[in-house]
mmCIF file of C-alpha atoms and ligand atoms in Angstrom:
data_model
loop_
_atom_site.group_PDB
_atom_site.id
_atom_site.type_symbol
_atom_site.label_atom_id
_atom_site.label_comp_id
_atom_site.label_asym_id
_atom_site.label_seq_id
_atom_site.Cartn_x
_atom_site.Cartn_y
_atom_site.Cartn_z
ATOM 1 C CA MET A 1 -15.821 -42.254 -5.716
ATOM 2 C CA VAL A 2 -17.046 -39.351 -7.865
ATOM 3 C CA GLU A 3 -19.810 -40.350 -10.305
ATOM 4 C CA PRO A 4 -19.001 -39.456 -13.917
ATOM 5 C CA PRO A 5 -21.368 -36.817 -15.373
ATOM 6 C CA GLU A 6 -24.281 -38.466 -17.126
ATOM 7 C CA GLU A 7 -24.080 -38.161 -20.892
ATOM 8 C CA ILE A 8 -26.717 -36.053 -22.596
ATOM 9 C CA ASP A 9 -27.829 -36.637 -26.178
ATOM 10 C CA TYR A 10 -29.283 -33.756 -28.183
ATOM 11 C CA LEU A 11 -31.579 -35.192 -30.818
ATOM 12 C CA PRO A 12 -34.359 -34.175 -33.188
ATOM 13 C CA ALA A 13 -37.757 -34.681 -31.533
ATOM 14 C CA THR A 14 -39.947 -37.550 -32.721
ATOM 15 C CA ALA A 15 -43.699 -38.090 -32.510
ATOM 16 C CA ALA A 16 -43.099 -40.793 -29.892
ATOM 17 C CA LEU A 17 -41.581 -38.176 -27.582
ATOM 18 C CA ARG A 18 -44.574 -35.868 -27.788
ATOM 19 C CA PRO A 19 -46.223 -36.996 -24.501
ATOM 20 C CA ALA A 20 -42.962 -36.550 -22.605
ATOM 21 C CA ILE A 21 -42.438 -33.110 -24.164
ATOM 22 C CA VAL A 22 -45.982 -32.099 -23.223
ATOM 23 C CA ASP A 23 -45.398 -33.284 -19.635
ATOM 24 C CA LEU A 24 -42.152 -31.323 -19.394
ATOM 25 C CA LEU A 25 -43.690 -28.136 -20.829
ATOM 26 C CA ARG A 26 -46.732 -28.395 -18.558
ATOM 27 C CA SER A 27 -44.517 -28.894 -15.519
ATOM 28 C CA CYS A 28 -42.723 -25.664 -16.516
ATOM 29 C CA ALA A 29 -46.031 -23.810 -17.072
ATOM 30 C CA LEU A 30 -45.280 -23.362 -20.791
ATOM 31 C CA PRO A 31 -48.013 -23.550 -23.465
ATOM 32 C CA VAL A 32 -48.737 -26.897 -25.127
ATOM 33 C CA GLU A 33 -52.048 -26.115 -26.839
ATOM 34 C CA ASP A 34 -50.267 -24.811 -29.920
ATOM 35 C CA LEU A 35 -47.472 -27.381 -30.074
ATOM 36 C CA PRO A 36 -46.843 -28.038 -33.798
ATOM 37 C CA VAL A 37 -48.185 -31.388 -34.951
ATOM 38 C CA THR A 38 -44.983 -32.682 -36.518
ATOM 39 C CA LEU A 39 -42.391 -31.314 -34.021
ATOM 40 C CA GLU A 40 -40.240 -31.138 -37.134
ATOM 41 C CA HIS A 41 -38.039 -28.320 -35.835
ATOM 42 C CA PHE A 42 -37.825 -29.420 -32.207
ATOM 43 C CA VAL A 43 -34.744 -30.643 -30.376
ATOM 44 C CA VAL A 44 -34.706 -32.654 -27.176
ATOM 45 C CA ALA A 45 -32.110 -33.453 -24.524
ATOM 46 C CA ILE A 46 -32.088 -37.070 -23.400
ATOM 47 C CA ALA A 47 -30.252 -38.379 -20.332
ATOM 48 C CA GLY A 48 -30.326 -42.163 -20.270
ATOM 49 C CA GLN A 49 -33.897 -42.930 -21.291
ATOM 50 C CA ARG A 50 -35.326 -39.733 -19.861
ATOM 51 C CA LEU A 51 -36.345 -36.565 -21.669
ATOM 52 C CA VAL A 52 -34.817 -33.707 -19.680
ATOM 53 C CA GLY A 53 -34.997 -30.761 -22.082
ATOM 54 C CA SER A 54 -36.696 -29.380 -25.159
ATOM 55 C CA ALA A 55 -36.662 -26.422 -27.529
ATOM 56 C CA GLY A 56 -38.311 -25.750 -30.844
ATOM 57 C CA LEU A 57 -38.939 -23.466 -33.763
ATOM 58 C CA GLU A 58 -42.058 -22.403 -35.580
ATOM 59 C CA LEU A 59 -41.188 -21.097 -39.017
ATOM 60 C CA LEU A 60 -43.024 -17.882 -39.925
ATOM 61 C CA GLY A 61 -41.711 -17.021 -43.385
ATOM 62 C CA ASP A 62 -38.202 -15.622 -43.026
ATOM 63 C CA ILE A 63 -38.424 -15.350 -39.252
ATOM 64 C CA ALA A 64 -38.857 -18.070 -36.653
ATOM 65 C CA LEU A 65 -40.527 -18.268 -33.264
ATOM 66 C CA PHE A 66 -38.186 -19.822 -30.695
ATOM 67 C CA ARG A 67 -40.369 -21.663 -28.216
ATOM 68 C CA SER A 68 -40.750 -24.457 -25.694
ATOM 69 C CA LEU A 69 -37.309 -24.040 -24.138
ATOM 70 C CA ALA A 70 -37.512 -26.098 -20.961
ATOM 71 C CA VAL A 71 -35.120 -28.077 -18.790
ATOM 72 C CA ALA A 72 -36.239 -30.429 -16.027
ATOM 73 C CA PRO A 73 -35.559 -28.794 -12.626
ATOM 74 C CA SER A 74 -32.943 -31.288 -11.460
ATOM 75 C CA TRP A 75 -30.960 -30.750 -14.685
ATOM 76 C CA ARG A 76 -30.827 -26.966 -14.603
ATOM 77 C CA GLY A 77 -27.659 -24.932 -14.305
ATOM 78 C CA ARG A 78 -25.566 -27.401 -16.323
ATOM 79 C CA GLY A 79 -25.698 -25.758 -19.733
ATOM 80 C CA LEU A 80 -28.538 -27.829 -21.226
ATOM 81 C CA ALA A 81 -30.613 -24.798 -22.200
ATOM 82 C CA ARG A 82 -27.568 -23.186 -23.769
ATOM 83 C CA ARG A 83 -26.949 -26.254 -25.906
ATOM 84 C CA LEU A 84 -30.634 -26.567 -26.872
ATOM 85 C CA PHE A 85 -30.618 -22.891 -27.854
ATOM 86 C CA GLU A 86 -27.467 -23.307 -29.954
ATOM 87 C CA GLU A 87 -28.861 -26.377 -31.722
ATOM 88 C CA THR A 88 -32.101 -24.542 -32.464
ATOM 89 C CA ARG A 89 -30.359 -21.371 -33.604
ATOM 90 C CA SER A 90 -28.191 -23.383 -36.032
ATOM 91 C CA ARG A 91 -31.287 -25.031 -37.382
ATOM 92 C CA ALA A 92 -33.037 -21.671 -37.817
ATOM 93 C CA ARG A 93 -30.037 -20.333 -39.740
ATOM 94 C CA ALA A 94 -29.915 -23.454 -41.910
ATOM 95 C CA LEU A 95 -33.615 -22.953 -42.702
ATOM 96 C CA GLY A 96 -32.914 -19.393 -43.838
ATOM 97 C CA ALA A 97 -34.475 -17.518 -40.920
ATOM 98 C CA ARG A 98 -33.265 -13.913 -40.587
ATOM 99 C CA SER A 99 -34.251 -13.552 -36.948
ATOM 100 C CA LEU A 100 -35.595 -15.418 -33.959
ATOM 101 C CA TYR A 101 -38.491 -14.070 -31.933
ATOM 102 C CA LEU A 102 -39.783 -15.321 -28.596
ATOM 103 C CA LEU A 103 -42.237 -14.472 -25.859
ATOM 104 C CA THR A 104 -41.281 -14.959 -22.250
ATOM 105 C CA THR A 105 -42.577 -14.216 -18.802
ATOM 106 C CA SER A 106 -39.830 -16.036 -16.929
ATOM 107 C CA ALA A 107 -36.447 -16.036 -18.628
ATOM 108 C CA GLN A 108 -35.881 -12.539 -19.995
ATOM 109 C CA ASP A 109 -32.458 -12.251 -18.329
ATOM 110 C CA VAL A 110 -31.235 -15.546 -19.751
ATOM 111 C CA PHE A 111 -32.313 -14.589 -23.275
ATOM 112 C CA ALA A 112 -30.771 -11.115 -22.935
ATOM 113 C CA HIS A 113 -27.547 -12.837 -21.866
ATOM 114 C CA TRP A 114 -27.682 -14.748 -25.188
ATOM 115 C CA GLY A 115 -28.087 -11.551 -27.205
ATOM 116 C CA PHE A 116 -31.872 -11.263 -27.546
ATOM 117 C CA VAL A 117 -33.187 -7.709 -27.304
ATOM 118 C CA THR A 118 -36.600 -6.733 -26.008
ATOM 119 C CA VAL A 119 -38.877 -5.197 -28.631
ATOM 120 C CA PRO A 120 -42.164 -3.374 -28.029
ATOM 121 C CA ARG A 121 -44.988 -5.902 -28.069
ATOM 122 C CA GLU A 122 -46.887 -3.964 -30.709
ATOM 123 C CA GLY A 123 -43.679 -3.695 -32.767
ATOM 124 C CA ALA A 124 -43.468 -7.473 -33.246
ATOM 125 C CA PRO A 125 -43.830 -8.547 -36.904
ATOM 126 C CA PRO A 126 -47.403 -9.409 -37.973
ATOM 127 C CA ALA A 127 -46.447 -13.091 -38.285
ATOM 128 C CA VAL A 128 -45.463 -13.139 -34.607
ATOM 129 C CA GLN A 129 -48.575 -11.207 -33.620
ATOM 130 C CA GLY A 130 -50.589 -13.862 -35.442
ATOM 131 C CA THR A 131 -49.279 -16.748 -33.324
ATOM 132 C CA LEU A 132 -51.450 -18.278 -30.621
ATOM 133 C CA GLN A 133 -48.687 -17.572 -28.121
ATOM 134 C CA TYR A 134 -48.943 -13.858 -28.856
ATOM 135 C CA ARG A 135 -52.722 -13.713 -29.181
ATOM 136 C CA THR A 136 -53.896 -15.880 -26.312
ATOM 137 C CA LEU A 137 -51.501 -18.296 -24.654
ATOM 138 C CA CYS A 138 -48.907 -15.899 -23.260
ATOM 139 C CA PRO A 139 -50.204 -13.209 -20.929
ATOM 140 C CA GLY A 140 -50.144 -9.557 -21.966
ATOM 141 C CA SER A 141 -47.230 -9.130 -19.582
ATOM 142 C CA ALA A 142 -45.077 -11.510 -21.667
ATOM 143 C CA VAL A 143 -42.069 -9.770 -23.146
ATOM 144 C CA VAL A 144 -41.288 -10.057 -26.868
ATOM 145 C CA MET A 145 -37.596 -10.529 -27.669
ATOM 146 C CA CYS A 146 -35.675 -10.774 -30.923
ATOM 147 C CA LEU A 147 -32.277 -12.074 -32.029
ATOM 148 C CA ASP A 148 -30.877 -11.117 -35.424
ATOM 149 C CA LEU A 149 -29.388 -14.135 -37.187
ATOM 150 C CA LEU A 150 -27.833 -12.356 -40.150
ATOM 151 C CA PRO A 151 -24.244 -11.129 -40.080
ATOM 152 C CA PRO A 152 -24.154 -7.275 -39.790
ATOM 153 C CA ALA A 153 -23.208 -6.819 -43.465
ATOM 154 C CA ARG A 154 -26.425 -8.533 -44.639
ATOM 155 C CA ARG A 155 -28.947 -6.754 -42.358
HETATM 156 C C1 COA B 201 -34.752 -21.057 -18.397
HETATM 157 C C2 COA B 201 -34.224 -22.498 -18.387
HETATM 158 C C3 COA B 201 -34.581 -23.160 -19.706
HETATM 159 C C4 COA B 201 -32.704 -22.460 -18.211
HETATM 160 O O1 COA B 201 -32.218 -23.813 -18.274
HETATM 161 P P1 COA B 201 -30.748 -24.230 -17.754
HETATM 162 O O2 COA B 201 -30.397 -25.531 -18.386
HETATM 163 O O3 COA B 201 -30.703 -24.148 -16.279
HETATM 164 O O4 COA B 201 -29.841 -23.063 -18.379
HETATM 165 P P2 COA B 201 -28.264 -23.134 -18.632
HETATM 166 O O5 COA B 201 -27.599 -23.924 -17.551
HETATM 167 O O6 COA B 201 -28.002 -23.535 -20.037
HETATM 168 O O7 COA B 201 -27.875 -21.599 -18.442
HETATM 169 C C5 COA B 201 -28.371 -20.630 -19.323
HETATM 170 C C6 COA B 201 -27.452 -19.408 -19.374
HETATM 171 O O8 COA B 201 -28.142 -18.343 -18.712
HETATM 172 C C7 COA B 201 -27.307 -17.801 -17.708
HETATM 173 N N1 COA B 201 -28.189 -17.345 -16.634
HETATM 174 C C8 COA B 201 -28.822 -18.081 -15.713
HETATM 175 N N2 COA B 201 -29.557 -17.290 -14.926
HETATM 176 C C9 COA B 201 -29.392 -16.026 -15.373
HETATM 177 C C10 COA B 201 -29.897 -14.758 -14.983
HETATM 178 N N3 COA B 201 -30.732 -14.611 -13.954
HETATM 179 N N4 COA B 201 -29.502 -13.665 -15.698
HETATM 180 C C11 COA B 201 -28.688 -13.781 -16.759
HETATM 181 N N5 COA B 201 -28.169 -14.965 -17.176
HETATM 182 C C12 COA B 201 -28.519 -16.061 -16.485
HETATM 183 C C13 COA B 201 -26.382 -18.924 -17.315
HETATM 184 O O9 COA B 201 -25.203 -18.425 -16.720
HETATM 185 C C14 COA B 201 -26.110 -19.545 -18.667
HETATM 186 O O10 COA B 201 -25.170 -18.762 -19.380
HETATM 187 P P3 COA B 201 -24.251 -19.394 -20.567
HETATM 188 O O11 COA B 201 -25.197 -19.809 -21.665
HETATM 189 O O12 COA B 201 -23.344 -18.256 -20.972
HETATM 190 O O13 COA B 201 -23.522 -20.561 -19.965
HETATM 191 C C15 COA B 201 -34.823 -23.305 -17.197
HETATM 192 O O14 COA B 201 -34.667 -22.587 -16.004
HETATM 193 C C16 COA B 201 -36.315 -23.633 -17.372
HETATM 194 O O15 COA B 201 -36.668 -24.646 -17.976
HETATM 195 N N6 COA B 201 -37.187 -22.754 -16.830
HETATM 196 C C17 COA B 201 -38.660 -22.982 -16.929
HETATM 197 C C18 COA B 201 -39.171 -22.801 -18.338
HETATM 198 C C19 COA B 201 -38.862 -21.432 -18.893
HETATM 199 O O16 COA B 201 -38.995 -20.415 -18.236
HETATM 200 N N7 COA B 201 -38.435 -21.427 -20.173
HETATM 201 C C20 COA B 201 -38.235 -20.224 -20.936
HETATM 202 C C21 COA B 201 -39.312 -20.222 -21.969
HETATM 203 S S1 COA B 201 -39.825 -18.647 -22.444
#
């Protein structure tokens, strides 16, 4: 008998989930030192009782840093990251962000597939250059990418 696919819930993060999020990010070699205190703009994927994915935003004026996108290894390749990205992008738009920025060493192709474009590191907005990710946590080899959130007529 074929097992039905396990249902995944996509939910706002809570403080109680912080340790599990930290574990997941560490296991994916992503920074945790600068994880926002409130996790107010973070989304998680839950399968059963288990946290299997995360993604979040840091608001930087009218732009947002897209960060902490991670999916547990045994759950990859099933569209979880896509859904976490879409949830986060909707949230960024609802919060009035004009664009999403990110730094990555590992998933440039995935982000390009979603429409992010690589920008010169030194061309990143000052707010992005001021983040801990940019200054210390991500290596100098990390690529900066940007996704415009405004419709073409409003850019
Ligand atoms: C990157 C990561 C989040 C992807 O998670 P996932 O759940 O397996 O991703 P999904 O199944 O949602 O697939 C993502 C999309 O990228 C596409 N994709 C996968 N590999 C790709 C590649 N090498 N090149 C281009 N596109 C690719 C998939 O086809 C899919 O496309 P779709 O959105 O049109 O369906 C996961 O591998 C991970 O946690 N890696 C470690 C942490 C990390 O590097 N995070 C990035 C932070 S900067």
